XYZ file of C-alpha atoms in Angstrom:
66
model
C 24.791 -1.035 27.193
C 25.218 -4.557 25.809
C 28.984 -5.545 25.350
C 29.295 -8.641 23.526
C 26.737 -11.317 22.281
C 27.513 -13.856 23.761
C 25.638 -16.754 21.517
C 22.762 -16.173 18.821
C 20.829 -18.310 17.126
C 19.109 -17.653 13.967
C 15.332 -20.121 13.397
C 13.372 -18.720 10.220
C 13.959 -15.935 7.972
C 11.977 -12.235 8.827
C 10.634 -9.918 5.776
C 10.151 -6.551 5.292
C 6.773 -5.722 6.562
C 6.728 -8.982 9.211
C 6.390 -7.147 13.231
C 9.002 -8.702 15.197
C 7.750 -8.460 19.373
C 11.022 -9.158 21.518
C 11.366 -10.123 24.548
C 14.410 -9.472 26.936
C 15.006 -10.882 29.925
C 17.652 -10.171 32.982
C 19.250 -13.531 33.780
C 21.786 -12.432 36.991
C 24.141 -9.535 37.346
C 28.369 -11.327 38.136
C 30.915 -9.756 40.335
C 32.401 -7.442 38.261
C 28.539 -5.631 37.921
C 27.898 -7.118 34.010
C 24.305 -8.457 33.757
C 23.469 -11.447 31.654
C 20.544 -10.746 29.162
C 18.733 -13.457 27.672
C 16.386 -12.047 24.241
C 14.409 -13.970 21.811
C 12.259 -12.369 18.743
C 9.546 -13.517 17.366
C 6.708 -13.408 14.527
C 3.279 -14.396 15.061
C 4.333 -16.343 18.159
C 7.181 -18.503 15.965
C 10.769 -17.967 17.457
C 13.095 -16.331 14.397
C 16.086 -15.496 16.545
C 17.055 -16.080 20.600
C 20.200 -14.601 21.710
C 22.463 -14.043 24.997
C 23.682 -10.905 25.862
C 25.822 -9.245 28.439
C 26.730 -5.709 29.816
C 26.770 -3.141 32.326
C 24.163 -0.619 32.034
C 24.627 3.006 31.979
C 22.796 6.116 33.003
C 21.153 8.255 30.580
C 22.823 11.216 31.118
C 26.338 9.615 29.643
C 24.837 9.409 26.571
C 25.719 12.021 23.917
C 22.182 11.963 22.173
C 19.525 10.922 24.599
């Protein structure tokens, strides 16, 4: 469960119809058990937005509407 963006960055506009692949990466996991998150999307290999994100992850079975 991501808790707060922690910086974005926006490259190149996306369009309807463009396929977006992203990436996300785990970066480390601090004391208090949030994990750093590292994502980037991209189209046709060109970058279009990289963010950083952070959170502590949850099981499943919390969720209302699996």
């Amino acid at each position: 469960l991501i808790h707060r963006v922690v910086k974005s960055g926006f490259y190149d506009f996306v369009f309807p119809g463009d396929r977006i692949d992203l990436e996300v990466q785990w970066l480390h996991t601090g004391d208090s058990g949030v994990r750093m998150y590292k994502g980037t999307g991209k189209v046709d290999g060109k970058k279009k937005i990289a963010a950083q994100l952070e959170g502590k992850p949850v099981r499943l079975s919390t969720l209302e509407d699996v």
